[in-house]
XYZ file of C-alpha atoms in Angstrom:
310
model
C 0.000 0.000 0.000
C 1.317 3.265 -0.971
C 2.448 5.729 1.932
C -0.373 8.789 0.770
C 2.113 12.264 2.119
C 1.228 16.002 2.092
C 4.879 17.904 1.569
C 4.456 21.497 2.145
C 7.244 23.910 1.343
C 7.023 27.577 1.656
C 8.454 29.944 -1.240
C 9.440 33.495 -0.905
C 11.190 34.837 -4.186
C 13.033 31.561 -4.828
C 13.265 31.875 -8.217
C 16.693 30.478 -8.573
C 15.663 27.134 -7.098
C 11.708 26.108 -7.111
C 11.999 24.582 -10.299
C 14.821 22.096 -9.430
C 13.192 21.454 -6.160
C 9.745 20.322 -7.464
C 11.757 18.100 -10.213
C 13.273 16.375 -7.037
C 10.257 16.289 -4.724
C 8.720 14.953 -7.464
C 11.358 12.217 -8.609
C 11.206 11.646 -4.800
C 7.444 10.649 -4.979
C 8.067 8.241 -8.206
C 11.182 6.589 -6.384
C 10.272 5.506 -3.360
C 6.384 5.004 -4.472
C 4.542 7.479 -2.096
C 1.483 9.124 -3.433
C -0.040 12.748 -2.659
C 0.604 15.838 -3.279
C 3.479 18.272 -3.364
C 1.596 21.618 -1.939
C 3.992 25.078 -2.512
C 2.582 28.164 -0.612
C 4.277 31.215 -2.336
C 4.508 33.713 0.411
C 3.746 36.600 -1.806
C 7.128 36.386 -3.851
C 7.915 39.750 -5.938
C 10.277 37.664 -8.754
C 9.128 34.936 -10.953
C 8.266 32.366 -8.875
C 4.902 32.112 -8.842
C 5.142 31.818 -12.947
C 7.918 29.783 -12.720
C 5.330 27.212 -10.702
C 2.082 27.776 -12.756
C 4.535 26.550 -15.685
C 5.356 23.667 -13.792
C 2.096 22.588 -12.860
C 1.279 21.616 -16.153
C 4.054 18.590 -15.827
C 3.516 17.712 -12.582
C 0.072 16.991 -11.760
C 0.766 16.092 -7.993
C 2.020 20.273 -7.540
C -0.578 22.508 -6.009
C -0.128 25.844 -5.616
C -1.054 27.975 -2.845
C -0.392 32.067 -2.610
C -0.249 34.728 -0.263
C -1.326 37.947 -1.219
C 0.566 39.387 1.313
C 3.981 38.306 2.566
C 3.069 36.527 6.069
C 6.454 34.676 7.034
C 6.929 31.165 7.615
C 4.383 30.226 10.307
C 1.674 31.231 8.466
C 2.926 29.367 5.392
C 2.863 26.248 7.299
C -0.210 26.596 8.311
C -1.890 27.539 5.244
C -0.372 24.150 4.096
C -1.180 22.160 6.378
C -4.870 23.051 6.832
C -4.933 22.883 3.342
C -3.369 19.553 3.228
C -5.389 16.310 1.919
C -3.154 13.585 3.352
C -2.777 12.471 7.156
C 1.354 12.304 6.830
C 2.950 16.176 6.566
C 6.530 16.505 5.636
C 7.662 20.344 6.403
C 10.534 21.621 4.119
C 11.833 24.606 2.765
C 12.282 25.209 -1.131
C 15.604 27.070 -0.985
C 17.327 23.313 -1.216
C 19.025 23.525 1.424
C 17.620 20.329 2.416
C 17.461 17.676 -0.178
C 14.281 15.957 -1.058
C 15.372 12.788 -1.940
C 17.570 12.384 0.405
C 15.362 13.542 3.172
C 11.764 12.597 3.374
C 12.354 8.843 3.032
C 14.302 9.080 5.940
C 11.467 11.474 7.954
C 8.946 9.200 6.482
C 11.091 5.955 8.050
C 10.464 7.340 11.107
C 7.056 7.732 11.607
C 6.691 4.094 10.039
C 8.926 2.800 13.403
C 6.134 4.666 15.378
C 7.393 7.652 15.893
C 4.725 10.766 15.829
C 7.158 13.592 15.111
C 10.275 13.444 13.047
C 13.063 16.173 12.892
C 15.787 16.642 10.825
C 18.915 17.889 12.847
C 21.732 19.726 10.737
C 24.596 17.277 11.054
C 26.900 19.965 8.598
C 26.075 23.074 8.906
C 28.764 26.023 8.566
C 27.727 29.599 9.402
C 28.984 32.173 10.988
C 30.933 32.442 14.509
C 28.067 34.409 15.573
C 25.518 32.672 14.577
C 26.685 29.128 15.569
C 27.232 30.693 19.606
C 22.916 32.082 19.203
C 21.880 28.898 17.493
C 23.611 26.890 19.772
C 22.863 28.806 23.206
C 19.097 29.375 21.573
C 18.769 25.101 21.435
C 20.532 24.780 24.950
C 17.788 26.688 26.203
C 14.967 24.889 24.796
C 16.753 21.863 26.476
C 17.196 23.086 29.608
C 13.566 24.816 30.028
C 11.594 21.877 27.835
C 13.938 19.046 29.447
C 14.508 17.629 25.998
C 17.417 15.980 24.206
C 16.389 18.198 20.527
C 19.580 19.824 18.855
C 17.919 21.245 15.821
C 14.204 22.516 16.587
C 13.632 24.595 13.797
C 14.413 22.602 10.537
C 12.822 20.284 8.261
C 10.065 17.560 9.781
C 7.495 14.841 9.176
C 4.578 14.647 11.452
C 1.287 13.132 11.533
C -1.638 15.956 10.891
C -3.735 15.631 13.963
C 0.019 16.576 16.190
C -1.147 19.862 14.789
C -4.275 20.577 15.437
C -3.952 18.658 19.110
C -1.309 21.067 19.974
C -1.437 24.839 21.145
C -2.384 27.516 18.702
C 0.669 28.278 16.495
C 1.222 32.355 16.436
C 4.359 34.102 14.389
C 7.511 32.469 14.159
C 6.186 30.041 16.247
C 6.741 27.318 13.694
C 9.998 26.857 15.409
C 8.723 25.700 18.573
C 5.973 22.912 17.013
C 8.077 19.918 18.029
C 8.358 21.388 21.483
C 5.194 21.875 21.995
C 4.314 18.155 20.634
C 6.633 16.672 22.856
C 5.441 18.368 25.611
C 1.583 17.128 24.830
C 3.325 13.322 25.352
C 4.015 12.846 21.108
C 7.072 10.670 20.695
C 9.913 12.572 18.330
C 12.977 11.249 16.686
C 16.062 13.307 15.686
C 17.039 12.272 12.339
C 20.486 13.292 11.022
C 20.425 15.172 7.724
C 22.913 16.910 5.723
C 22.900 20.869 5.505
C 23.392 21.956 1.810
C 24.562 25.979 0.929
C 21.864 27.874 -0.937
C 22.144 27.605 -4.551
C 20.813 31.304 -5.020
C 19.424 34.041 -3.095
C 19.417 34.640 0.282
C 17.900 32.945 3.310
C 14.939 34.561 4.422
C 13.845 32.728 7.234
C 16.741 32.115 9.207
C 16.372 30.333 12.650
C 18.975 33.034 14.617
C 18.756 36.192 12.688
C 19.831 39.036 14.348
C 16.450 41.080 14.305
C 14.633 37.888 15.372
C 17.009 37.239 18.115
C 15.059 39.197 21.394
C 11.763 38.278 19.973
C 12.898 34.449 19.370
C 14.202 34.377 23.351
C 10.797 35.819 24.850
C 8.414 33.365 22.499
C 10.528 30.540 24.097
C 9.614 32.070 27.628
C 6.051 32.663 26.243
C 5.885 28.620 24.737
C 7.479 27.419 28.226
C 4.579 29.387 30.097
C 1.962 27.678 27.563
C 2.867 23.748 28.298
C 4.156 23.955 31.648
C 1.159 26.193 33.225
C -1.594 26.504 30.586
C -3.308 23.644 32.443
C -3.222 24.946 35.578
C -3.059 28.904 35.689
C -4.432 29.159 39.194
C -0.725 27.159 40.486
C 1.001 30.426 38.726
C -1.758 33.436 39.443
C -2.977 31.890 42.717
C 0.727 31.362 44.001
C 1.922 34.642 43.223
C -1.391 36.130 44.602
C -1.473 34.749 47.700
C 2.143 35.712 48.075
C 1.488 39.319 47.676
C -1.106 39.247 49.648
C 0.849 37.733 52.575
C 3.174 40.552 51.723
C 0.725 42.886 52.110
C -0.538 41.340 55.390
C 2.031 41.261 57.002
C 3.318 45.198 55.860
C -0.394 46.291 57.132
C 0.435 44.300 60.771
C 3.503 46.309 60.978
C 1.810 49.533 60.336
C -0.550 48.469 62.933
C 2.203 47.565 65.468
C 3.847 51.266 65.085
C 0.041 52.601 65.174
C -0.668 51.215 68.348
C 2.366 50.003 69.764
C 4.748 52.565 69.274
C 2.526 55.398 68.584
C 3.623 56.595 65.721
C 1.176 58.422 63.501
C 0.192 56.847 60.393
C 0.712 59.801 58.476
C 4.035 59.943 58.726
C 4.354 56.103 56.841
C 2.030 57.372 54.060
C 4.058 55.204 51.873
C 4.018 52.350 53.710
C 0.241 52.228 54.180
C -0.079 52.680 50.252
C 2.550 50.035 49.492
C 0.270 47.636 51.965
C -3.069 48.599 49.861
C -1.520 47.984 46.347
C 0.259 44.592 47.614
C -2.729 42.774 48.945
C -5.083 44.025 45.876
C -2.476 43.170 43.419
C -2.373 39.840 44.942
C -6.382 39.890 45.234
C -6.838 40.479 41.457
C -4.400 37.798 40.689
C -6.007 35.596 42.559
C -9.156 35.721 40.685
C -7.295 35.751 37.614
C -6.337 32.461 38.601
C -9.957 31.084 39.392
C -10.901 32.792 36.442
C -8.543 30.999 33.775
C -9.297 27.880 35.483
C -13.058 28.015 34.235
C -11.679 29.198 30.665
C -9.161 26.439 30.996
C -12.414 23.749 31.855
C -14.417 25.591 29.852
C -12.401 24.431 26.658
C -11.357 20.949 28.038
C -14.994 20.699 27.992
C -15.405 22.132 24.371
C -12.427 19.463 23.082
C -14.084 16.025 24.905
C -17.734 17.416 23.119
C -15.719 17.705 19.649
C -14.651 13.937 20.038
């Protein structure tokens, strides 16, 4: 029985390289007899590409072609793919050939036939810069140390089965980086599958894992995603806690303004400051608190929505 897959690769003014990539993804399809559909989402690209494909479409009957009107990054190609995808297997690549077709989805697709629910290419040869080897490295340390994971390469090519997505959090911008945490961390099984790293052919790279403007944005989604799957769940253990601390905080401030109220005598207008400090501490840590009680319906609320759905 033929192995039906979706591959979905974004295109963003790849001119230089989309048609030699379908030809591949294509001769991949024929050679190892899988059947589906090769599904390209051009991301709004301002050189030929988009021609370049509608002329190829006309050989290769298994190419669709999907287009932004707008340029909307990465994430949103992936999703537009996905949800637009007709097969239950998803293999996630680029079109900029740095990743080879033929040479990597039988390998993805090997994995999920040994049971695995996720699988991830990691980068075995990759050369870049000095700087950006120290931020890719220190960026995939720190998904390891917050996520307690063993991933090396988070943000590359993958095969997945299609309900991992939609059983997973919501996927936001540039987010498409953190998918395989976020499927680990629902209890889906992921393999690491070595893959070699090929240089651009032409252009430039456009969606680069570490670039520099994406660097303080990149750390503080990570912080956001760890937030997500570790508390998500249960929002009252993070509002509650910190609520009730402030508001033992504030207790205990307001018995000290008591104590030099009535025990020392001191006037409480001359600890203004304190008094206000006291007031704002154990509201704070009121308001928190019912933020907590408050997620936690939301939170049931939509547990209950999902068990209806199934």
């Amino acid at each position: 029985m033929k192995i039906k897959i979706s591959l979905v690769a974004p295109a963003y003014n790849e001119q230089g390289c989309i048609e030699e990539f379908v030809r591949e993804a294509d001769r991949t399809f024929e050679e190892n007899g899988f059947s589906g559909e090769i599904i390209v989402v051009n991301d709004a690209s301002r050189d030929r590409t988009l021609s370049i494909l509608l002329s190829l479409q006309k050989i290769f009957p298994r190419l669709r072609i999907i287009s932004h009107q707008l340029n909307q990054g990465l994430t949103s190609a992936m999703i537009t793919g996905i949800e637009n995808a007709k097969n239950d297997i998803i293999v996630f690549m680029s079109s900029d050939l740095e990743s080879h077709p033929r040479e990597d989805i039988p390998k993805l697709i090997s994995a999920l036939e040994q049971g695995y629910d996720v699988a991830i290419g990691r980068r075995i040869n990759k050369r870049q810069g000095f700087l950006k080897t120290i931020l890719s490295k220190s960026f995939n340390a720190l998904v390891r140390l917050l996520f307690k994971v063993n991933f090396h390469d988070v943000g590359w090519v993958r095969a997945f089965r299609k309900d991992v997505y939609y059983n997973i959090e919501s996927m936001r911008s540039d987010w498409h980086r953190y998918f395989v945490i976020l499927a680990a961390k629902q209890g889906y099984k992921v393999k690491e599958v070595p893959l070699r790293f090929y240089p651009r052919k032409s252009g430039k790279s456009k969606y680069g894992l570490v670039g520099l403007k994406r660097i303080p944005g990149g750390f503080l989604d990570l912080l956001v995603v760890k937030f997500l799957s570790s508390f998500s769940k249960k929002p009252m253990h993070v509002f509650g806690s910190i609520g009730a601390f402030l508001m033992g905080l504030g207790f205990f401030s307001g018995m000290y303004v008591l104590y030099l109220n009535f025990v020392l005598m001191e006037a409480v207008m001359n600890r203004i400051p304190l008094v206000l400090l006291t007031v704002f501490l154990f509201v704070t840590g009121l308001q928190l608190f019912g933020l907590g009680f408050v997620s936690e319906l939301i939170v049931s609320n939509n547990e209950q929505q999902k068990r209806n759905k199934h």
